[in-house]
PDB file of C-alpha atoms in Angstrom:
ATOM      1  CA  MET A   1      52.663  -5.174  42.547  1.00  0.00           C
ATOM      2  CA  ARG A   2      50.163  -2.336  43.063  1.00  0.00           C
ATOM      3  CA  ALA A   3      52.842   0.245  42.290  1.00  0.00           C
ATOM      4  CA  ARG A   4      53.470  -1.436  38.956  1.00  0.00           C
ATOM      5  CA  ALA A   5      49.759  -1.755  38.055  1.00  0.00           C
ATOM      6  CA  LYS A   6      49.103   1.970  38.283  1.00  0.00           C
ATOM      7  CA  PRO A   7      51.738   3.017  35.705  1.00  0.00           C
ATOM      8  CA  SER A   8      50.523   0.244  33.412  1.00  0.00           C
ATOM      9  CA  ALA A   9      46.961   1.504  33.613  1.00  0.00           C
ATOM     10  CA  MET A  10      48.040   5.065  32.981  1.00  0.00           C
ATOM     11  CA  MET A  11      50.099   4.051  29.965  1.00  0.00           C
ATOM     12  CA  LEU A  12      47.137   2.099  28.517  1.00  0.00           C
ATOM     13  CA  VAL A  13      44.779   5.041  28.943  1.00  0.00           C
ATOM     14  CA  VAL A  14      47.269   7.374  27.249  1.00  0.00           C
ATOM     15  CA  LEU A  15      47.746   4.841  24.454  1.00  0.00           C
ATOM     16  CA  GLY A  16      43.966   4.553  23.988  1.00  0.00           C
ATOM     17  CA  MET A  17      43.591   8.323  23.697  1.00  0.00           C
ATOM     18  CA  THR A  18      46.407   8.410  21.166  1.00  0.00           C
ATOM     19  CA  VAL A  19      44.693   5.709  19.079  1.00  0.00           C
ATOM     20  CA  GLY A  20      41.443   7.668  19.176  1.00  0.00           C
ATOM     21  CA  LEU A  21      43.114  10.846  17.953  1.00  0.00           C
ATOM     22  CA  LEU A  22      44.968   8.997  15.208  1.00  0.00           C
ATOM     23  CA  SER A  23      41.788   7.234  14.034  1.00  0.00           C
ATOM     24  CA  GLY A  24      39.901  10.544  13.979  1.00  0.00           C
ATOM     25  CA  CYS A  25      42.595  12.175  11.902  1.00  0.00           C
ATOM     26  CA  THR A  26      42.684   9.160   9.585  1.00  0.00           C
ATOM     27  CA  GLY A  27      38.902   9.297   9.161  1.00  0.00           C
ATOM     28  CA  GLU A  28      39.049  12.986   8.282  1.00  0.00           C
ATOM     29  CA  ARG A  29      41.807  12.407   5.736  1.00  0.00           C
ATOM     30  CA  ASP A  30      39.928   9.445   4.237  1.00  0.00           C
ATOM     31  CA  ALA A  31      36.645  11.357   4.111  1.00  0.00           C
ATOM     32  CA  ALA A  32      38.337  14.311   2.444  1.00  0.00           C
ATOM     33  CA  ALA A  33      40.111  12.130  -0.121  1.00  0.00           C
ATOM     34  CA  PRO A  34      37.017  11.475  -2.311  1.00  0.00           C
ATOM     35  CA  HIS A  35      36.275  15.194  -2.451  1.00  0.00           C
ATOM     36  CA  ARG A  36      39.847  16.004  -3.464  1.00  0.00           C
ATOM     37  CA  ALA A  37      39.737  13.261  -6.064  1.00  0.00           C
ATOM     38  CA  SER A  38      36.395  14.532  -7.334  1.00  0.00           C
ATOM     39  CA  ALA A  39      37.745  18.073  -7.568  1.00  0.00           C
ATOM     40  CA  GLY A  40      40.810  16.837  -9.432  1.00  0.00           C
ATOM     41  CA  ALA A  41      38.650  14.900 -11.838  1.00  0.00           C
ATOM     42  CA  GLY A  42      36.545  18.001 -12.405  1.00  0.00           C
ATOM     43  CA  ASP A  43      39.640  20.075 -13.258  1.00  0.00           C
ATOM     44  CA  ALA A  44      40.844  17.387 -15.636  1.00  0.00           C
ATOM     45  CA  ARG A  45      37.488  17.341 -17.381  1.00  0.00           C
ATOM     46  CA  ALA A  46      37.493  21.130 -17.664  1.00  0.00           C
ATOM     47  CA  GLU A  47      40.895  21.033 -19.351  1.00  0.00           C
ATOM     48  CA  SER A  48      39.796  18.416 -21.865  1.00  0.00           C
ATOM     49  CA  GLY A  49      37.762  21.031 -23.776  1.00  0.00           C
ATOM     50  CA  ASN A  50      34.241  21.233 -25.127  1.00  0.00           C
ATOM     51  CA  ALA A  51      35.020  18.961 -28.049  1.00  0.00           C
ATOM     52  CA  ALA A  52      35.593  16.014 -25.721  1.00  0.00           C
ATOM     53  CA  ASP A  53      32.561  16.808 -23.553  1.00  0.00           C
ATOM     54  CA  ALA A  54      29.983  16.351 -26.310  1.00  0.00           C
ATOM     55  CA  PRO A  55      30.758  12.676 -27.105  1.00  0.00           C
ATOM     56  CA  ALA A  56      31.004  11.883 -23.405  1.00  0.00           C
ATOM     57  CA  ALA A  57      27.584  13.361 -22.733  1.00  0.00           C
ATOM     58  CA  GLN A  58      26.077  11.344 -25.573  1.00  0.00           C
ATOM     59  CA  GLY A  59      27.630   8.169 -24.238  1.00  0.00           C
ATOM     60  CA  GLY A  60      26.258   8.865 -20.744  1.00  0.00           C
ATOM     61  CA  GLU A  61      22.739   9.252 -22.069  1.00  0.00           C
ATOM     62  CA  GLY A  62      23.062   6.043 -24.018  1.00  0.00           C
ATOM     63  CA  ASP A  63      24.174   4.095 -20.934  1.00  0.00           C
ATOM     64  CA  ARG A  64      21.529   5.562 -18.629  1.00  0.00           C
ATOM     65  CA  GLY A  65      18.848   3.123 -19.714  1.00  0.00           C
ATOM     66  CA  GLY A  66      21.105   0.109 -19.117  1.00  0.00           C
ATOM     67  CA  GLY A  67      21.133   0.250 -15.314  1.00  0.00           C
ATOM     68  CA  ALA A  68      21.693   2.252 -12.161  1.00  0.00           C
ATOM     69  CA  THR A  69      25.498   2.425 -12.611  1.00  0.00           C
ATOM     70  CA  VAL A  70      26.537   4.426 -15.678  1.00  0.00           C
ATOM     71  CA  ARG A  71      29.794   5.861 -16.949  1.00  0.00           C
ATOM     72  CA  ILE A  72      29.877   9.630 -17.431  1.00  0.00           C
ATOM     73  CA  ASP A  73      33.192  11.260 -18.383  1.00  0.00           C
ATOM     74  CA  GLY A  74      34.992   8.008 -17.645  1.00  0.00           C
ATOM     75  CA  ALA A  75      33.620   7.632 -14.080  1.00  0.00           C
ATOM     76  CA  ASP A  76      31.010   5.201 -12.767  1.00  0.00           C
ATOM     77  CA  ARG A  77      27.996   7.032 -11.352  1.00  0.00           C
ATOM     78  CA  LYS A  78      25.596   5.468  -8.857  1.00  0.00           C
ATOM     79  CA  LEU A  79      21.993   6.445  -9.660  1.00  0.00           C
ATOM     80  CA  ALA A  80      18.889   5.972  -7.509  1.00  0.00           C
ATOM     81  CA  ARG A  81      15.766   5.935  -9.693  1.00  0.00           C
ATOM     82  CA  THR A  82      12.092   6.297  -8.756  1.00  0.00           C
ATOM     83  CA  ALA A  83       8.863   6.867 -10.688  1.00  0.00           C
ATOM     84  CA  ARG A  84       5.214   7.763 -10.109  1.00  0.00           C
ATOM     85  CA  LEU A  85       2.399   6.646 -12.405  1.00  0.00           C
ATOM     86  CA  GLU A  86      -1.332   7.462 -12.238  1.00  0.00           C
ATOM     87  CA  LEU A  87      -3.801   5.500 -14.392  1.00  0.00           C
ATOM     88  CA  THR A  88      -7.540   5.207 -14.944  1.00  0.00           C
ATOM     89  CA  ALA A  89      -9.042   1.823 -15.827  1.00  0.00           C
ATOM     90  CA  ALA A  90     -12.443   0.157 -16.059  1.00  0.00           C
ATOM     91  CA  ASP A  91     -11.509  -2.647 -13.613  1.00  0.00           C
ATOM     92  CA  VAL A  92      -9.261  -1.476 -10.787  1.00  0.00           C
ATOM     93  CA  SER A  93      -8.698  -4.893  -9.195  1.00  0.00           C
ATOM     94  CA  ALA A  94      -7.797  -6.531 -12.505  1.00  0.00           C
ATOM     95  CA  THR A  95      -5.335  -3.736 -13.268  1.00  0.00           C
ATOM     96  CA  VAL A  96      -3.596  -4.268  -9.923  1.00  0.00           C
ATOM     97  CA  ARG A  97      -3.364  -8.017 -10.585  1.00  0.00           C
ATOM     98  CA  ARG A  98      -1.736  -7.376 -13.947  1.00  0.00           C
ATOM     99  CA  ALA A  99       0.666  -4.898 -12.309  1.00  0.00           C
ATOM    100  CA  ARG A 100       1.765  -7.664  -9.922  1.00  0.00           C
ATOM    101  CA  GLN A 101       2.416  -9.926 -12.898  1.00  0.00           C
ATOM    102  CA  VAL A 102       4.490  -7.213 -14.583  1.00  0.00           C
ATOM    103  CA  ALA A 103       6.591  -6.773 -11.435  1.00  0.00           C
ATOM    104  CA  THR A 104       7.157 -10.521 -11.033  1.00  0.00           C
ATOM    105  CA  GLY A 105       8.052 -10.927 -14.697  1.00  0.00           C
ATOM    106  CA  ALA A 106      10.737  -8.247 -14.381  1.00  0.00           C
ATOM    107  CA  GLY A 107      12.300  -9.938 -11.363  1.00  0.00           C
ATOM    108  CA  GLY A 108      10.721  -7.610  -8.814  1.00  0.00           C
ATOM    109  CA  TYR A 109       7.812  -7.593  -6.386  1.00  0.00           C
ATOM    110  CA  THR A 110       4.965  -5.428  -5.094  1.00  0.00           C
ATOM    111  CA  GLY A 111       5.275  -3.732  -1.719  1.00  0.00           C
ATOM    112  CA  GLN A 112       2.686  -1.697   0.156  1.00  0.00           C
ATOM    113  CA  GLU A 113      -0.758  -2.083  -1.415  1.00  0.00           C
ATOM    114  CA  ARG A 114      -4.256  -0.638  -0.911  1.00  0.00           C
ATOM    115  CA  VAL A 115      -7.274  -1.614  -3.012  1.00  0.00           C
ATOM    116  CA  ASP A 116     -10.969  -0.681  -2.763  1.00  0.00           C
ATOM    117  CA  GLY A 117     -13.833  -0.661  -5.212  1.00  0.00           C
ATOM    118  CA  HIS A 118     -12.980   2.550  -7.039  1.00  0.00           C
ATOM    119  CA  SER A 119      -9.239   3.158  -6.531  1.00  0.00           C
ATOM    120  CA  ALA A 120      -5.986   1.434  -5.613  1.00  0.00           C
ATOM    121  CA  SER A 121      -2.360   2.231  -4.864  1.00  0.00           C
ATOM    122  CA  VAL A 122       0.572  -0.175  -4.983  1.00  0.00           C
ATOM    123  CA  GLU A 123       4.368   0.090  -4.846  1.00  0.00           C
ATOM    124  CA  VAL A 124       6.137  -1.842  -7.603  1.00  0.00           C
ATOM    125  CA  VAL A 125       9.814  -2.600  -6.864  1.00  0.00           C
ATOM    126  CA  VAL A 126      11.941  -3.823  -9.793  1.00  0.00           C
ATOM    127  CA  PRO A 127      15.637  -3.919 -10.744  1.00  0.00           C
ATOM    128  CA  SER A 128      16.810  -0.465 -11.793  1.00  0.00           C
ATOM    129  CA  ASP A 129      17.824  -1.581 -15.267  1.00  0.00           C
ATOM    130  CA  GLN A 130      14.254  -2.837 -15.835  1.00  0.00           C
ATOM    131  CA  LEU A 131      12.511   0.411 -14.863  1.00  0.00           C
ATOM    132  CA  ASP A 132      11.958   1.758 -18.375  1.00  0.00           C
ATOM    133  CA  ALA A 133      10.568  -1.549 -19.649  1.00  0.00           C
ATOM    134  CA  VAL A 134       8.290  -1.924 -16.612  1.00  0.00           C
ATOM    135  CA  LEU A 135       6.940   1.604 -17.015  1.00  0.00           C
ATOM    136  CA  GLY A 136       6.147   0.821 -20.643  1.00  0.00           C
ATOM    137  CA  GLU A 137       4.131  -2.245 -19.625  1.00  0.00           C
ATOM    138  CA  LEU A 138       2.342  -0.479 -16.783  1.00  0.00           C
ATOM    139  CA  THR A 139       1.251   2.424 -18.986  1.00  0.00           C
ATOM    140  CA  SER A 140      -0.464  -0.078 -21.297  1.00  0.00           C
ATOM    141  CA  LEU A 141      -2.766  -1.223 -18.463  1.00  0.00           C
ATOM    142  CA  GLY A 142      -4.934   1.906 -18.601  1.00  0.00           C
ATOM    143  CA  GLU A 143      -5.136   5.552 -19.550  1.00  0.00           C
ATOM    144  CA  VAL A 144      -2.196   7.577 -18.272  1.00  0.00           C
ATOM    145  CA  VAL A 145      -3.156  10.568 -16.128  1.00  0.00           C
ATOM    146  CA  ARG A 146       0.318  11.454 -14.864  1.00  0.00           C
ATOM    147  CA  ARG A 147       3.804  10.015 -15.244  1.00  0.00           C
ATOM    148  CA  GLN A 148       6.891  11.230 -13.387  1.00  0.00           C
ATOM    149  CA  GLN A 149      10.472   9.940 -13.121  1.00  0.00           C
ATOM    150  CA  ARG A 150      13.264  11.032 -10.801  1.00  0.00           C
ATOM    151  CA  THR A 151      16.972  10.134 -10.884  1.00  0.00           C
ATOM    152  CA  GLU A 152      19.307  11.012  -8.005  1.00  0.00           C
ATOM    153  CA  ASP A 153      23.089  10.727  -8.251  1.00  0.00           C
ATOM    154  CA  VAL A 154      24.300   9.152  -4.984  1.00  0.00           C
ATOM    155  CA  THR A 155      27.884   8.524  -6.098  1.00  0.00           C
ATOM    156  CA  GLU A 156      29.440  10.895  -3.568  1.00  0.00           C
ATOM    157  CA  GLN A 157      27.393   9.380  -0.750  1.00  0.00           C
ATOM    158  CA  VAL A 158      28.508   5.862  -1.709  1.00  0.00           C
ATOM    159  CA  VAL A 159      32.187   6.854  -1.906  1.00  0.00           C
ATOM    160  CA  ASP A 160      31.997   8.738   1.394  1.00  0.00           C
ATOM    161  CA  VAL A 161      30.428   5.795   3.226  1.00  0.00           C
ATOM    162  CA  GLU A 162      32.953   3.346   1.789  1.00  0.00           C
ATOM    163  CA  SER A 163      35.840   5.561   2.916  1.00  0.00           C
ATOM    164  CA  ARG A 164      34.423   5.971   6.410  1.00  0.00           C
ATOM    165  CA  LEU A 165      33.804   2.233   6.635  1.00  0.00           C
ATOM    166  CA  ALA A 166      37.443   1.461   5.855  1.00  0.00           C
ATOM    167  CA  SER A 167      38.629   3.908   8.513  1.00  0.00           C
ATOM    168  CA  GLN A 168      36.162   2.598  11.085  1.00  0.00           C
ATOM    169  CA  ARG A 169      37.151  -1.031  10.480  1.00  0.00           C
ATOM    170  CA  ALA A 170      40.807  -0.142  11.023  1.00  0.00           C
ATOM    171  CA  SER A 171      39.879   1.741  14.197  1.00  0.00           C
ATOM    172  CA  VAL A 172      37.969  -1.264  15.555  1.00  0.00           C
ATOM    173  CA  GLN A 173      40.915  -3.550  14.850  1.00  0.00           C
ATOM    174  CA  ARG A 174      43.257  -1.247  16.757  1.00  0.00           C
ATOM    175  CA  VAL A 175      40.982  -1.160  19.786  1.00  0.00           C
ATOM    176  CA  ARG A 176      40.687  -4.960  19.710  1.00  0.00           C
ATOM    177  CA  ALA A 177      44.471  -5.171  19.759  1.00  0.00           C
ATOM    178  CA  LEU A 178      44.481  -2.954  22.851  1.00  0.00           C
ATOM    179  CA  LEU A 179      41.903  -5.234  24.472  1.00  0.00           C
ATOM    180  CA  GLU A 180      44.143  -8.241  23.983  1.00  0.00           C
ATOM    181  CA  ARG A 181      46.966  -6.444  25.801  1.00  0.00           C
ATOM    182  CA  ALA A 182      44.832  -5.259  28.713  1.00  0.00           C
ATOM    183  CA  SER A 183      45.969  -6.777  32.017  1.00  0.00           C
ATOM    184  CA  SER A 184      43.529  -5.483  34.636  1.00  0.00           C
ATOM    185  CA  ILE A 185      39.766  -5.334  35.067  1.00  0.00           C
ATOM    186  CA  SER A 186      39.697  -1.539  34.879  1.00  0.00           C
ATOM    187  CA  GLU A 187      41.704  -1.587  31.660  1.00  0.00           C
ATOM    188  CA  ILE A 188      39.472  -4.268  30.133  1.00  0.00           C
ATOM    189  CA  THR A 189      36.311  -2.351  31.098  1.00  0.00           C
ATOM    190  CA  SER A 190      37.596   0.910  29.639  1.00  0.00           C
ATOM    191  CA  VAL A 191      38.745  -0.642  26.365  1.00  0.00           C
ATOM    192  CA  GLU A 192      35.552  -2.722  25.984  1.00  0.00           C
ATOM    193  CA  SER A 193      33.440   0.421  26.365  1.00  0.00           C
ATOM    194  CA  GLU A 194      35.429   2.131  23.616  1.00  0.00           C
ATOM    195  CA  LEU A 195      35.200  -0.972  21.431  1.00  0.00           C
ATOM    196  CA  THR A 196      31.409  -1.143  21.862  1.00  0.00           C
ATOM    197  CA  GLU A 197      31.018   2.490  20.792  1.00  0.00           C
ATOM    198  CA  ARG A 198      33.183   2.090  17.712  1.00  0.00           C
ATOM    199  CA  GLN A 199      31.517  -1.189  16.769  1.00  0.00           C
ATOM    200  CA  SER A 200      28.134   0.562  16.941  1.00  0.00           C
ATOM    201  CA  GLU A 201      29.384   3.298  14.600  1.00  0.00           C
ATOM    202  CA  LEU A 202      30.695   0.629  12.236  1.00  0.00           C
ATOM    203  CA  GLU A 203      27.327  -1.157  12.142  1.00  0.00           C
ATOM    204  CA  SER A 204      25.556   2.154  11.481  1.00  0.00           C
ATOM    205  CA  LEU A 205      27.820   2.815   8.502  1.00  0.00           C
ATOM    206  CA  GLN A 206      27.255  -0.716   7.208  1.00  0.00           C
ATOM    207  CA  ALA A 207      23.482  -0.228   7.409  1.00  0.00           C
ATOM    208  CA  ARG A 208      23.754   3.033   5.478  1.00  0.00           C
ATOM    209  CA  GLN A 209      25.906   1.345   2.845  1.00  0.00           C
ATOM    210  CA  GLU A 210      23.305  -1.416   2.424  1.00  0.00           C
ATOM    211  CA  ALA A 211      20.516   1.151   2.121  1.00  0.00           C
ATOM    212  CA  LEU A 212      22.382   3.039  -0.598  1.00  0.00           C
ATOM    213  CA  ALA A 213      23.129  -0.201  -2.423  1.00  0.00           C
ATOM    214  CA  GLY A 214      19.431  -1.081  -2.329  1.00  0.00           C
ATOM    215  CA  ARG A 215      18.435   2.303  -3.733  1.00  0.00           C
ATOM    216  CA  VAL A 216      20.899   1.871  -6.590  1.00  0.00           C
ATOM    217  CA  ALA A 217      20.047  -1.766  -7.329  1.00  0.00           C
ATOM    218  CA  THR A 218      16.250  -1.375  -7.338  1.00  0.00           C
ATOM    219  CA  ALA A 219      13.740   1.222  -8.532  1.00  0.00           C
ATOM    220  CA  THR A 220      10.327   1.901  -6.985  1.00  0.00           C
ATOM    221  CA  VAL A 221       7.224   2.807  -8.991  1.00  0.00           C
ATOM    222  CA  SER A 222       4.347   4.345  -7.001  1.00  0.00           C
ATOM    223  CA  LEU A 223       1.323   3.204  -9.011  1.00  0.00           C
ATOM    224  CA  SER A 224      -2.151   4.718  -8.499  1.00  0.00           C
ATOM    225  CA  VAL A 225      -5.218   3.368 -10.316  1.00  0.00           C
ATOM    226  CA  SER A 226      -8.692   4.939 -10.273  1.00  0.00           C
ATOM    227  CA  ARG A 227     -11.913   3.942 -11.980  1.00  0.00           C
ATOM    228  CA  SER A 228     -12.564   5.514 -15.348  1.00  0.00           C
ATOM    229  CA  ALA A 229     -15.597   7.754 -15.935  1.00  0.00           C
ATOM    230  CA  VAL A 230     -16.950   5.413 -18.644  1.00  0.00           C
ATOM    231  CA  ALA A 231     -17.109   2.482 -16.225  1.00  0.00           C
ATOM    232  CA  ALA A 232     -18.844   4.637 -13.619  1.00  0.00           C
ATOM    233  CA  GLU A 233     -21.513   5.693 -16.141  1.00  0.00           C
ATOM    234  CA  GLN A 234     -22.120   2.086 -17.185  1.00  0.00           C
ATOM    235  CA  ASP A 235     -22.842   1.133 -13.576  1.00  0.00           C
ATOM    236  CA  GLU A 236     -25.734   3.620 -13.559  1.00  0.00           C
ATOM    237  CA  ASP A 237     -27.674   1.397 -16.017  1.00  0.00           C
ATOM    238  CA  GLY A 238     -29.656  -1.711 -15.033  1.00  0.00           C
ATOM    239  CA  VAL A 239     -31.395  -2.769 -11.806  1.00  0.00           C
ATOM    240  CA  LEU A 240     -28.614  -1.682  -9.485  1.00  0.00           C
ATOM    241  CA  GLY A 241     -28.471   1.673 -11.177  1.00  0.00           C
ATOM    242  CA  GLY A 242     -32.249   2.068 -10.739  1.00  0.00           C
ATOM    243  CA  LEU A 243     -32.052   1.164  -7.062  1.00  0.00           C
ATOM    244  CA  ALA A 244     -29.247   3.629  -6.551  1.00  0.00           C
ATOM    245  CA  ALA A 245     -31.197   6.372  -8.329  1.00  0.00           C
ATOM    246  CA  GLY A 246     -34.343   5.617  -6.284  1.00  0.00           C
ATOM    247  CA  TRP A 247     -32.421   5.705  -3.028  1.00  0.00           C
ATOM    248  CA  ARG A 248     -30.863   9.023  -3.938  1.00  0.00           C
ATOM    249  CA  ALA A 249     -34.309  10.428  -4.785  1.00  0.00           C
ATOM    250  CA  PHE A 250     -35.763   9.189  -1.479  1.00  0.00           C
ATOM    251  CA  THR A 251     -32.971  10.609   0.625  1.00  0.00           C
ATOM    252  CA  GLY A 252     -33.212  13.867  -1.299  1.00  0.00           C
ATOM    253  CA  PHE A 253     -36.976  14.125  -0.651  1.00  0.00           C
ATOM    254  CA  LEU A 254     -36.510  13.286   3.019  1.00  0.00           C
ATOM    255  CA  GLY A 255     -33.849  15.938   3.350  1.00  0.00           C
ATOM    256  CA  ASP A 256     -36.067  18.542   1.679  1.00  0.00           C
ATOM    257  CA  ALA A 257     -38.997  17.648   3.943  1.00  0.00           C
ATOM    258  CA  LEU A 258     -36.901  17.985   7.068  1.00  0.00           C
ATOM    259  CA  THR A 259     -35.631  21.316   5.810  1.00  0.00           C
ATOM    260  CA  VAL A 260     -39.176  22.635   5.305  1.00  0.00           C
ATOM    261  CA  LEU A 261     -40.231  21.370   8.738  1.00  0.00           C
ATOM    262  CA  ALA A 262     -37.271  23.020  10.394  1.00  0.00           C
ATOM    263  CA  ALA A 263     -38.108  26.299   8.666  1.00  0.00           C
ATOM    264  CA  ALA A 264     -41.778  26.092   9.790  1.00  0.00           C
ATOM    265  CA  LEU A 265     -41.083  25.313  13.461  1.00  0.00           C
ATOM    266  CA  PRO A 266     -40.734  28.961  14.563  1.00  0.00           C
ATOM    267  CA  PHE A 267     -44.099  29.842  12.979  1.00  0.00           C
ATOM    268  CA  LEU A 268     -45.770  26.781  14.496  1.00  0.00           C
ATOM    269  CA  ALA A 269     -44.459  27.711  17.921  1.00  0.00           C
ATOM    270  CA  PHE A 270     -45.641  31.319  17.597  1.00  0.00           C
ATOM    271  CA  PHE A 271     -49.129  30.637  16.227  1.00  0.00           C
ATOM    272  CA  GLY A 272     -49.741  27.067  17.261  1.00  0.00           C
ATOM    273  CA  LEU A 273     -49.238  27.339  21.017  1.00  0.00           C
ATOM    274  CA  PRO A 274     -51.966  30.005  21.564  1.00  0.00           C
ATOM    275  CA  ALA A 275     -54.353  28.085  19.322  1.00  0.00           C
ATOM    276  CA  ALA A 276     -53.676  24.859  21.223  1.00  0.00           C
ATOM    277  CA  ALA A 277     -54.277  26.621  24.565  1.00  0.00           C
ATOM    278  CA  GLY A 278     -57.624  28.014  23.354  1.00  0.00           C
ATOM    279  CA  ALA A 279     -58.744  24.633  22.063  1.00  0.00           C
ATOM    280  CA  TRP A 280     -57.902  23.034  25.395  1.00  0.00           C
ATOM    281  CA  GLN A 281     -59.966  25.587  27.317  1.00  0.00           C
ATOM    282  CA  LEU A 282     -62.961  25.065  25.016  1.00  0.00           C
ATOM    283  CA  PHE A 283     -62.704  21.300  25.463  1.00  0.00           C
ATOM    284  CA  ARG A 284     -62.714  21.608  29.268  1.00  0.00           C
ATOM    285  CA  ARG A 285     -65.815  23.869  29.272  1.00  0.00           C
ATOM    286  CA  ARG A 286     -67.796  21.475  27.124  1.00  0.00           C
ATOM    287  CA  ARG A 287     -66.764  18.602  29.341  1.00  0.00           C
ATOM    288  CA  ARG A 288     -68.009  20.424  32.465  1.00  0.00           C
ATOM    289  CA  ARG A 289     -71.381  21.098  30.838  1.00  0.00           C
ATOM    290  CA  VAL A 290     -71.799  17.478  29.933  1.00  0.00           C
ATOM    291  CA  VAL A 291     -70.920  16.342  33.463  1.00  0.00           C
ATOM    292  CA  GLY A 292     -73.221  18.950  35.145  1.00  0.00           C
ATOM    293  CA  GLU A 293     -76.419  18.044  33.199  1.00  0.00           C
ATOM    294  CA  PRO A 294     -78.922  15.624  34.946  1.00  0.00           C
ATOM    295  CA  VAL A 295     -79.081  12.132  33.622  1.00  0.00           C
ATOM    296  CA  PRO A 296     -82.448  11.526  31.875  1.00  0.00           C
ATOM    297  CA  GLU A 297     -84.678   8.738  33.407  1.00  0.00           C
TER     298      GLU A 297
END
């Protein structure tokens, strides 16, 4: 029985190595396929001529505002969109509250948020096809200081991940089939280790696919709001403004006084110490005279 087990184990190990090599070659062919297809599509577009390119470009621009997936030259493109908006407003907290309402109304939400008395920053996450409308509403909440938009084409990344996922799923299925045919503990341990590694790679690819899908499906607006100069000037009026002005005057006077004292210390040390020593000697002499005189009867 032992003589039969050894050849079986050797055959299983050789079979496992063969499966690994075949899956690696399959993954390389699958990963290279999108690039070959993309290159072929590019050659076909080049042969179509400039006359066909102009209408296609116009159609792509027209579809861009409709969502994150657009058709350019007959191919669906996956676009990840982001924006940055800086505003000034009289009431920072109220502006942030209205920004939350805008996000909720568009089917989105607000992410990381920071608010203080004079400034605020908040991330507004909305569906990609609602980005332009949301930016229009957000710009109406205050005075626009800066507005930026960025669009990244992630089509090749999406296609590459999908191809690698298909290859990895097939590889996992093959290793599972080997596990079912394993007949000894050493064979089971070896195949399970390989299966765990390939399953981990599969989960990593799935996580990357989900991340790309999220970037395409949603758009993030980094909103910054600061207090306007008009509102800051208005706060200087009234009782609070007077108290603030008085406190600033007091601290300014105190700082000036300390500065003058610090500048005079060297002179006081140079001239004051000898004068203090002479005064002390004079005081002691007078005290001795008073003590030495007889007390009148």
